[in-house]
């Protein structure tokens, strides 16, 4: 025991000597230390290493309230974009099986979905990505440390492993890219005790069964959508409107989901969650429309009521790093710098930044190039495209109609729109009444495109294709000069000619 205490004491002294030596010599162990091993943090660290910097990246996953944990790669890889898109694909295949009969496929007997098979395949793919990230860091000579990082000063990071052992690292610059985690409501008894979040749903070994999804964010709608698509009973509880902050074309998304089989509880607020003797979860909520209190039982309750930035354990307050008092996010400048020199932050943790993986990846690479002295280019956060992977996908970029009207005035914008029917929907006899697009333009001059919104199959692919043109300043006349690819859904964008102002029927006819 005495030997152990001496060793522990000697180790602490060594760590203190590291900091003391840096203070005397001005030299740091690393050029850059990145706290956070998500997509953005990994992109930043690898780019910096390629440009000749000595880099270390710290990543540590705190288990969810239900004990779920995962490997290197952050939210996107483990509990976000990747597993979500794969489970969305599983749901689309279920719809395709129904369509297949109309196209002549003879499918004998009943078809059912097995959650365990899907979950195992998805989780195995995620684990392969975890391993791939570790190999990439090793190949690019980035030091990976599975430690919970916090800041000692503007050049020093303290890492803590799961056993409580400390490691001190010094760096010329420190980058924070810790992202965020799902929140539980604090005023709903039983919410955290019995509920799950997107941190858990993709790692469940057993089917979640009849599920209540609370919230109307894209996370909520995407999860409810794929659960419905694999024939599970899914209900979405919405306090006010769906997809707040998006164009209210979002109403078409929820209309389609309701027709698809997802149940919606509008203007409802959860009050409590209780575990019954049967094991089922009884949820009680207040219905603002009727003024009554209602209840139902579910197998699972998934909370999708927002995300909280991972800033509390970083020790930012002691260093004077300024945070937004309401959101808890770090206030950053255009170059991702914080209020403290040599400390930078980007991605979901940055105030006002889009909570999107590709944005964080791009911002991280550009920051690395600036820190390495290879570039002065800043991240452009305007016109960032994104897609909501609901049963009827919704892709968008630029301004919503509501925001365009607020900035330019109702008479300062022109909105071209169309309701169209995908060719794939015709033989399958599927309802296409929610397949819609709108192109929002300045009304005067060259009619620069301000925003594009599209609901329909493969919306992400469609939106990505037009994103380059809009980023380059595309105008409505550029759109009309573009030849469409026939027969595709995307060609409807370059054919759009009816304005909302005209009041004419915007339904596309013909092939």
C-alpha positions as CSV (number, residue, x, y, z in Angstrom):
1,X,0.0,0.0,0.0
2,X,2.9,2.4,0.9
3,X,4.5,1.6,-2.5
4,X,1.2,2.3,-4.3
5,X,0.9,5.7,-2.5
6,X,4.5,6.6,-3.4
7,X,3.8,5.7,-7.0
8,X,0.6,7.7,-7.1
9,X,2.4,10.7,-5.5
10,X,5.3,10.4,-8.0
11,X,2.9,10.3,-10.9
12,X,1.1,13.5,-9.7
13,X,4.5,15.2,-9.3
14,X,5.4,14.2,-12.9
15,X,2.2,15.7,-14.2
16,X,2.8,18.9,-12.3
17,X,6.3,19.1,-13.6
18,X,5.0,18.9,-17.2
19,X,2.9,22.0,-16.6
20,X,5.7,23.8,-14.7
21,X,8.2,23.0,-17.5
22,X,5.8,24.4,-20.1
23,X,5.5,27.6,-18.1
24,X,9.3,28.0,-17.9
25,X,10.2,27.0,-21.4
26,X,7.1,28.0,-23.3
27,X,7.1,24.7,-25.1
28,X,4.1,22.3,-25.2
29,X,3.9,18.6,-25.7
30,X,1.4,19.0,-28.5
31,X,0.6,21.6,-31.2
32,X,-3.1,20.8,-30.8
33,X,-5.2,18.9,-28.4
34,X,-8.8,18.2,-29.5
35,X,-11.4,17.3,-26.9
36,X,-14.2,15.3,-28.5
37,X,-13.9,12.3,-30.9
38,X,-17.0,12.9,-32.9
39,X,-17.0,13.5,-36.7
40,X,-15.9,17.1,-36.3
41,X,-13.2,16.5,-33.7
42,X,-11.8,13.6,-35.7
43,X,-11.8,15.6,-39.0
44,X,-10.0,18.5,-37.3
45,X,-7.4,16.3,-35.7
46,X,-6.6,14.2,-38.8
47,X,-6.4,17.4,-41.0
48,X,-4.1,19.1,-38.5
49,X,-1.8,16.0,-38.3
50,X,-1.6,15.8,-42.1
51,X,-0.4,19.4,-42.2
52,X,2.4,18.5,-39.8
53,X,1.1,19.3,-36.4
54,X,1.5,17.1,-33.4
55,X,-2.0,16.2,-32.4
56,X,-3.8,14.4,-29.6
57,X,-7.6,13.7,-29.5
58,X,-9.5,12.8,-26.3
59,X,-12.8,11.0,-26.4
60,X,-14.8,9.5,-23.6
61,X,-18.5,8.3,-23.8
62,X,-20.4,8.8,-20.6
63,X,-23.1,6.0,-20.6
64,X,-26.7,7.2,-21.1
65,X,-29.2,7.2,-18.3
66,X,-30.1,3.6,-19.3
67,X,-26.4,2.5,-19.5
68,X,-25.9,2.6,-23.2
69,X,-22.4,3.3,-24.4
70,X,-20.5,3.1,-27.7
71,X,-17.1,3.5,-29.3
72,X,-15.2,6.2,-31.1
73,X,-16.9,8.4,-33.7
74,X,-19.4,10.5,-31.7
75,X,-23.2,10.9,-32.2
76,X,-23.3,10.6,-36.0
77,X,-21.6,7.3,-36.2
78,X,-23.0,5.6,-33.1
79,X,-26.4,7.1,-32.3
80,X,-27.3,9.4,-35.1
81,X,-27.0,9.7,-38.8
82,X,-25.6,6.3,-39.6
83,X,-27.9,3.9,-37.6
84,X,-30.8,6.3,-38.3
85,X,-30.4,6.1,-42.0
86,X,-30.0,2.3,-42.0
87,X,-33.2,1.9,-39.9
88,X,-34.9,4.3,-42.2
89,X,-33.8,2.1,-45.1
90,X,-35.3,-0.9,-43.3
91,X,-38.6,1.0,-43.2
92,X,-38.4,2.0,-46.9
93,X,-37.8,-1.7,-47.8
94,X,-41.0,-2.6,-46.0
95,X,-42.9,-0.1,-48.1
96,X,-41.2,-1.4,-51.2
97,X,-42.4,-4.9,-50.4
98,X,-46.0,-3.6,-50.4
99,X,-45.4,-1.8,-53.7
100,X,-43.7,-4.9,-55.2
101,X,-47.0,-6.8,-55.5
102,X,-48.4,-4.1,-57.8
103,X,-45.3,-4.5,-60.0
104,X,-45.8,-8.2,-60.4
105,X,-43.7,-9.7,-57.6
106,X,-45.3,-12.8,-56.1
107,X,-44.6,-12.7,-52.4
108,X,-45.9,-15.9,-50.7
109,X,-47.3,-15.7,-47.2
110,X,-47.1,-12.9,-44.7
111,X,-43.9,-10.8,-44.4
112,X,-42.8,-9.6,-40.9
113,X,-39.8,-7.7,-39.6
114,X,-37.3,-9.0,-37.0
115,X,-35.8,-6.2,-34.9
116,X,-33.0,-8.3,-33.5
117,X,-31.7,-9.2,-37.0
118,X,-31.8,-5.5,-38.1
119,X,-30.2,-4.2,-34.8
120,X,-27.4,-6.7,-34.9
121,X,-26.5,-5.8,-38.5
122,X,-26.7,-2.1,-37.9
123,X,-24.6,-2.4,-34.7
124,X,-22.0,-4.5,-36.4
125,X,-21.6,-1.9,-39.1
126,X,-21.3,0.9,-36.5
127,X,-18.6,-1.1,-34.7
128,X,-16.7,-1.5,-38.0
129,X,-16.7,2.3,-38.3
130,X,-15.5,2.7,-34.7
131,X,-12.5,0.5,-35.6
132,X,-12.0,2.3,-38.9
133,X,-11.7,5.6,-37.0
134,X,-9.1,4.3,-34.7
135,X,-7.0,2.9,-37.6
136,X,-7.2,6.3,-39.4
137,X,-6.0,8.1,-36.3
138,X,-3.1,5.7,-36.0
139,X,-2.2,6.0,-39.7
140,X,-2.2,9.8,-39.5
141,X,-0.1,9.7,-36.3
142,X,-2.8,11.3,-34.1
143,X,-2.5,10.2,-30.5
144,X,-5.9,8.8,-29.4
145,X,-6.7,8.9,-25.7
146,X,-9.9,7.4,-24.2
147,X,-10.1,10.1,-21.5
148,X,-12.6,12.5,-20.3
149,X,-11.0,15.9,-21.0
150,X,-11.3,19.2,-19.1
151,X,-9.3,22.4,-19.2
152,X,-6.8,23.5,-16.6
153,X,-5.7,26.6,-18.5
154,X,-5.5,27.9,-22.1
155,X,-2.6,25.5,-22.8
156,X,-3.3,22.6,-20.5
157,X,-5.9,19.7,-20.6
158,X,-6.5,17.2,-17.9
159,X,-7.7,13.8,-19.0
160,X,-9.4,11.4,-16.6
161,X,-9.9,7.7,-17.4
162,X,-12.7,5.5,-16.1
163,X,-10.6,4.4,-13.1
164,X,-10.0,8.0,-12.1
165,X,-6.4,8.2,-13.2
166,X,-5.3,11.7,-14.4
167,X,-3.2,12.5,-17.5
168,X,-1.9,16.1,-18.1
169,X,-1.4,17.3,-21.7
170,X,-0.1,20.6,-22.8
171,X,-0.8,22.2,-26.2
172,X,-0.2,25.4,-28.1
173,X,-3.9,25.3,-29.0
174,X,-7.0,23.5,-27.6
175,X,-10.1,22.7,-29.6
176,X,-13.4,21.7,-28.0
177,X,-15.7,19.6,-30.2
178,X,-17.7,17.6,-27.6
179,X,-21.1,18.1,-29.2
180,X,-24.3,17.5,-27.2
181,X,-26.5,14.8,-25.7
182,X,-30.3,14.3,-25.5
183,X,-32.1,15.9,-22.7
184,X,-34.8,14.5,-20.4
185,X,-37.6,16.9,-19.1
186,X,-36.8,17.7,-15.5
187,X,-40.4,18.3,-14.5
188,X,-41.9,14.9,-15.6
189,X,-41.7,12.3,-12.9
190,X,-40.4,8.9,-14.3
191,X,-39.1,10.5,-17.5
192,X,-35.4,9.6,-17.0
193,X,-36.1,6.6,-14.9
194,X,-38.2,4.8,-17.4
195,X,-37.5,6.6,-20.7
196,X,-35.0,6.2,-23.4
197,X,-33.5,8.7,-26.0
198,X,-31.8,8.5,-29.3
199,X,-28.7,7.5,-27.3
200,X,-30.5,4.2,-26.7
201,X,-32.9,3.3,-29.4
202,X,-30.3,2.1,-32.0
203,X,-28.6,-0.2,-29.4
204,X,-31.7,-2.0,-28.1
205,X,-31.4,-5.7,-28.4
206,X,-35.2,-6.2,-28.2
207,X,-37.9,-4.4,-30.1
208,X,-39.1,-1.3,-28.4
209,X,-42.7,-2.4,-29.1
210,X,-45.5,0.1,-28.8
211,X,-43.6,3.4,-28.5
212,X,-44.5,6.9,-27.5
213,X,-42.0,9.5,-29.0
214,X,-42.2,12.8,-27.2
215,X,-41.2,15.9,-29.1
216,X,-41.5,17.2,-32.7
217,X,-37.9,17.6,-33.7
218,X,-36.4,15.9,-36.7
219,X,-35.0,13.2,-34.4
220,X,-38.5,12.5,-33.1
221,X,-40.1,12.3,-36.5
222,X,-37.4,10.2,-38.0
223,X,-37.5,7.7,-35.1
224,X,-41.3,7.5,-35.2
225,X,-41.2,7.1,-39.0
226,X,-38.9,4.1,-39.1
227,X,-40.7,2.5,-36.2
228,X,-44.0,2.8,-38.1
229,X,-42.2,1.6,-41.2
230,X,-41.2,-1.7,-39.6
231,X,-44.7,-2.3,-38.4
232,X,-44.4,-1.1,-34.8
233,X,-47.1,1.0,-33.1
234,X,-45.6,4.5,-32.9
235,X,-47.2,7.7,-31.5
236,X,-45.7,11.2,-31.5
237,X,-46.6,13.7,-28.8
238,X,-46.3,17.3,-30.0
239,X,-46.6,20.3,-27.7
240,X,-47.1,22.9,-30.5
241,X,-45.7,22.5,-34.1
242,X,-43.5,20.0,-35.8
243,X,-40.0,20.8,-37.0
244,X,-39.7,24.3,-35.4
245,X,-37.2,26.4,-37.3
246,X,-37.8,24.6,-40.6
247,X,-40.1,25.9,-43.4
248,X,-43.7,24.9,-42.5
249,X,-43.8,22.7,-45.5
250,X,-43.2,20.4,-42.5
251,X,-46.9,20.0,-42.2
252,X,-46.9,17.9,-45.3
253,X,-44.3,15.6,-43.6
254,X,-46.6,15.0,-40.6
255,X,-49.7,14.6,-42.9
256,X,-47.9,11.9,-44.8
257,X,-46.8,10.2,-41.6
258,X,-50.3,10.2,-40.2
259,X,-51.6,8.5,-43.5
260,X,-48.6,6.2,-43.2
261,X,-49.8,5.0,-39.8
262,X,-48.0,7.1,-37.2
263,X,-50.4,8.5,-34.6
264,X,-50.0,12.1,-33.5
265,X,-51.1,13.7,-30.2
266,X,-51.2,17.4,-31.0
267,X,-51.0,20.1,-28.3
268,X,-50.3,17.6,-25.6
269,X,-47.7,17.8,-22.7
270,X,-46.6,14.8,-20.7
271,X,-47.2,14.9,-16.9
272,X,-45.7,11.7,-15.6
273,X,-44.5,8.2,-16.5
274,X,-45.3,5.2,-14.3
275,X,-44.3,1.5,-14.4
276,X,-47.3,-0.8,-14.0
277,X,-47.2,-4.2,-12.4
278,X,-47.4,-5.7,-15.9
279,X,-44.2,-3.9,-16.9
280,X,-45.9,-1.5,-19.3
281,X,-45.3,2.2,-19.0
282,X,-48.4,4.3,-18.3
283,X,-48.0,7.9,-19.6
284,X,-50.3,10.7,-18.4
285,X,-50.5,13.9,-20.3
286,X,-52.5,17.1,-20.5
287,X,-54.4,17.8,-23.7
288,X,-54.5,21.6,-24.3
289,X,-57.2,21.2,-27.0
290,X,-59.7,19.5,-24.7
291,X,-58.4,20.8,-21.4
292,X,-58.5,17.2,-20.1
293,X,-55.9,14.8,-18.7
294,X,-55.4,11.6,-20.7
295,X,-53.4,8.4,-20.4
296,X,-52.3,5.4,-22.3
297,X,-49.8,2.5,-21.9
298,X,-46.7,1.9,-24.0
299,X,-43.8,-0.5,-24.0
300,X,-41.2,2.3,-24.5
301,X,-41.2,6.1,-24.2
302,X,-38.5,7.8,-26.3
303,X,-37.7,11.4,-25.4
304,X,-36.7,13.7,-28.3
305,X,-37.2,17.1,-26.6
306,X,-33.8,18.7,-27.5
307,X,-30.1,18.3,-26.8
308,X,-27.8,19.8,-24.2
309,X,-24.2,20.8,-25.0
310,X,-21.5,18.8,-23.3
311,X,-19.9,21.8,-21.6
312,X,-20.5,21.3,-17.8
313,X,-17.5,19.0,-17.1
314,X,-15.0,21.0,-19.2
315,X,-14.1,23.6,-16.5
316,X,-14.9,26.5,-18.9
317,X,-16.2,28.8,-16.1
318,X,-12.8,28.7,-14.3
319,X,-11.0,29.9,-17.4
320,X,-13.6,32.6,-18.3
321,X,-14.8,31.0,-21.6
322,X,-18.0,32.7,-22.3
323,X,-21.2,30.7,-22.7
324,X,-24.7,31.6,-23.7
325,X,-26.5,31.5,-20.4
326,X,-29.7,30.1,-21.9
327,X,-28.4,27.4,-24.2
328,X,-25.1,26.6,-22.4
329,X,-23.3,26.7,-25.7
330,X,-19.9,28.3,-26.2
331,X,-19.9,31.8,-27.8
332,X,-17.6,31.7,-30.8
333,X,-16.3,34.1,-33.4
334,X,-16.3,33.6,-37.1
335,X,-12.9,31.8,-36.8
336,X,-14.3,29.5,-34.1
337,X,-12.2,31.2,-31.4
338,X,-13.7,31.6,-27.9
339,X,-13.3,34.4,-25.4
340,X,-10.0,32.9,-24.2
341,X,-7.0,32.9,-26.5
342,X,-5.8,29.6,-27.9
343,X,-9.1,27.9,-27.1
344,X,-11.4,27.1,-30.0
345,X,-14.8,25.4,-30.3
346,X,-16.9,24.3,-33.2
347,X,-19.8,22.0,-34.1
348,X,-22.9,21.5,-32.1
349,X,-21.3,23.0,-29.0
350,X,-20.9,26.4,-30.7
351,X,-23.6,29.0,-30.2
352,X,-25.6,29.6,-33.4
353,X,-24.0,26.8,-35.3
354,X,-26.1,24.3,-37.3
355,X,-26.3,20.9,-35.4
356,X,-25.2,19.0,-38.5
357,X,-22.4,16.5,-39.0
358,X,-21.1,17.7,-42.4
359,X,-21.0,21.3,-41.1
360,X,-18.8,20.2,-38.1
361,X,-16.5,18.2,-40.4
362,X,-16.0,21.1,-42.8
363,X,-15.6,23.6,-40.0
364,X,-13.1,21.3,-38.2
365,X,-10.9,20.9,-41.3
366,X,-10.9,24.6,-42.0
367,X,-10.0,25.4,-38.4
368,X,-7.1,22.9,-38.6
369,X,-5.8,24.5,-41.8
370,X,-5.9,28.0,-40.2
371,X,-4.1,26.7,-37.0
372,X,-1.5,25.1,-39.1
373,X,-0.9,28.4,-41.0
374,X,-2.0,26.9,-44.4
375,X,-5.1,28.9,-44.9
376,X,-7.2,31.9,-43.7
377,X,-10.5,30.5,-45.1
378,X,-13.5,30.7,-42.7
379,X,-16.4,28.4,-42.6
380,X,-19.5,29.6,-44.6
381,X,-22.6,28.7,-42.5
382,X,-25.0,30.1,-45.1
383,X,-27.0,27.9,-47.4
384,X,-26.2,24.6,-45.6
385,X,-28.3,21.8,-47.1
386,X,-29.9,19.2,-44.9
387,X,-32.6,16.4,-45.0
388,X,-35.1,15.0,-42.6
389,X,-35.2,11.3,-43.2
390,X,-38.9,10.8,-42.4
391,X,-41.1,8.3,-44.4
392,X,-41.6,11.1,-46.9
393,X,-38.2,12.7,-46.9
394,X,-37.8,16.5,-46.6
395,X,-34.7,18.2,-48.0
396,X,-34.0,21.9,-47.8
397,X,-31.4,24.6,-47.9
398,X,-31.3,28.3,-47.5
399,X,-34.1,30.4,-46.1
400,X,-37.6,29.1,-45.2
401,X,-40.5,31.0,-46.7
402,X,-41.3,32.5,-43.3
403,X,-37.7,33.7,-42.8
404,X,-37.4,35.0,-46.4
405,X,-40.5,37.0,-45.9
406,X,-39.3,38.4,-42.6
407,X,-36.0,39.5,-44.1
408,X,-37.2,40.7,-47.5
409,X,-40.9,41.5,-47.0
410,X,-43.8,39.6,-48.6
411,X,-43.5,41.7,-51.8
412,X,-39.8,41.2,-51.9
413,X,-39.9,37.5,-52.6
414,X,-41.3,35.2,-55.3
415,X,-42.2,31.6,-54.4
416,X,-42.4,29.1,-57.2
417,X,-44.0,25.8,-56.2
418,X,-45.4,22.5,-57.5
419,X,-47.2,19.4,-56.3
420,X,-45.9,16.5,-58.3
421,X,-46.3,12.7,-58.4
422,X,-43.2,10.5,-58.5
423,X,-43.3,7.9,-61.2
424,X,-42.7,5.2,-58.6
425,X,-45.9,6.1,-56.9
426,X,-48.1,5.6,-60.0
427,X,-48.2,1.8,-60.5
428,X,-48.0,1.3,-56.8
429,X,-51.1,3.5,-56.5
430,X,-49.5,5.5,-53.6
431,X,-50.9,8.8,-52.4
432,X,-48.6,11.7,-53.6
433,X,-50.6,14.6,-52.3
434,X,-47.7,15.6,-49.9
435,X,-45.0,15.5,-52.6
436,X,-44.2,19.1,-53.0
437,X,-41.4,21.6,-53.8
438,X,-40.9,25.3,-53.5
439,X,-38.2,27.6,-54.7
440,X,-38.0,30.9,-52.9
441,X,-36.4,33.8,-54.9
442,X,-35.8,37.5,-54.6
443,X,-38.6,39.1,-56.6
444,X,-36.4,41.8,-58.2
445,X,-33.3,41.8,-60.3
446,X,-31.9,38.4,-61.3
447,X,-34.2,36.5,-58.9
448,X,-31.4,35.0,-56.8
449,X,-32.6,31.8,-55.2
450,X,-32.9,32.2,-51.4
451,X,-34.2,28.8,-50.5
452,X,-35.2,25.4,-51.8
453,X,-37.6,23.0,-50.1
454,X,-38.5,19.5,-51.4
455,X,-40.6,16.6,-50.0
456,X,-40.5,13.3,-51.8
457,X,-38.4,10.2,-52.4
458,X,-34.6,10.6,-52.1
459,X,-34.9,14.2,-51.0
460,X,-31.4,14.2,-49.7
461,X,-29.9,13.3,-53.1
462,X,-32.1,15.9,-54.8
463,X,-31.2,18.6,-52.4
464,X,-27.5,17.8,-52.5
465,X,-27.5,18.1,-56.3
466,X,-28.9,21.6,-56.2
467,X,-26.9,22.8,-53.3
468,X,-23.8,23.5,-55.4
469,X,-25.7,25.8,-57.7
470,X,-27.4,27.7,-54.9
471,X,-24.1,28.1,-53.0
472,X,-22.7,29.6,-56.2
473,X,-25.5,32.2,-56.4
474,X,-27.9,30.4,-58.7
475,X,-30.9,32.4,-60.0
476,X,-34.4,31.4,-61.2
477,X,-33.3,31.9,-64.8
478,X,-30.4,29.5,-64.2
479,X,-32.9,27.0,-63.0
480,X,-35.0,27.4,-66.2
481,X,-31.9,27.1,-68.3
482,X,-31.1,23.7,-66.8
483,X,-32.2,20.6,-68.6
484,X,-33.9,18.1,-66.4
485,X,-33.2,14.3,-66.3
486,X,-36.4,12.4,-67.3
487,X,-38.2,10.8,-65.6
488,X,-37.0,11.9,-62.1
489,X,-38.4,13.8,-59.2
490,X,-35.5,16.2,-59.4
491,X,-36.5,17.4,-62.8
492,X,-39.6,19.0,-61.3
493,X,-37.4,21.6,-59.6
494,X,-36.1,22.9,-63.0
495,X,-39.6,22.9,-64.5
496,X,-41.3,24.8,-61.7
497,X,-43.1,27.9,-63.0
498,X,-46.2,28.5,-61.0
499,X,-46.0,31.2,-58.3
500,X,-47.9,31.2,-55.1
501,X,-48.8,34.8,-55.7
502,X,-50.7,33.8,-58.9
503,X,-53.1,31.5,-57.0
504,X,-53.0,29.1,-59.9
505,X,-53.2,25.3,-59.4
506,X,-49.6,24.1,-58.9
507,X,-50.3,20.4,-59.6
508,X,-48.0,19.0,-62.2
509,X,-49.9,17.2,-65.0
510,X,-48.5,15.0,-67.8
511,X,-45.4,12.8,-67.6
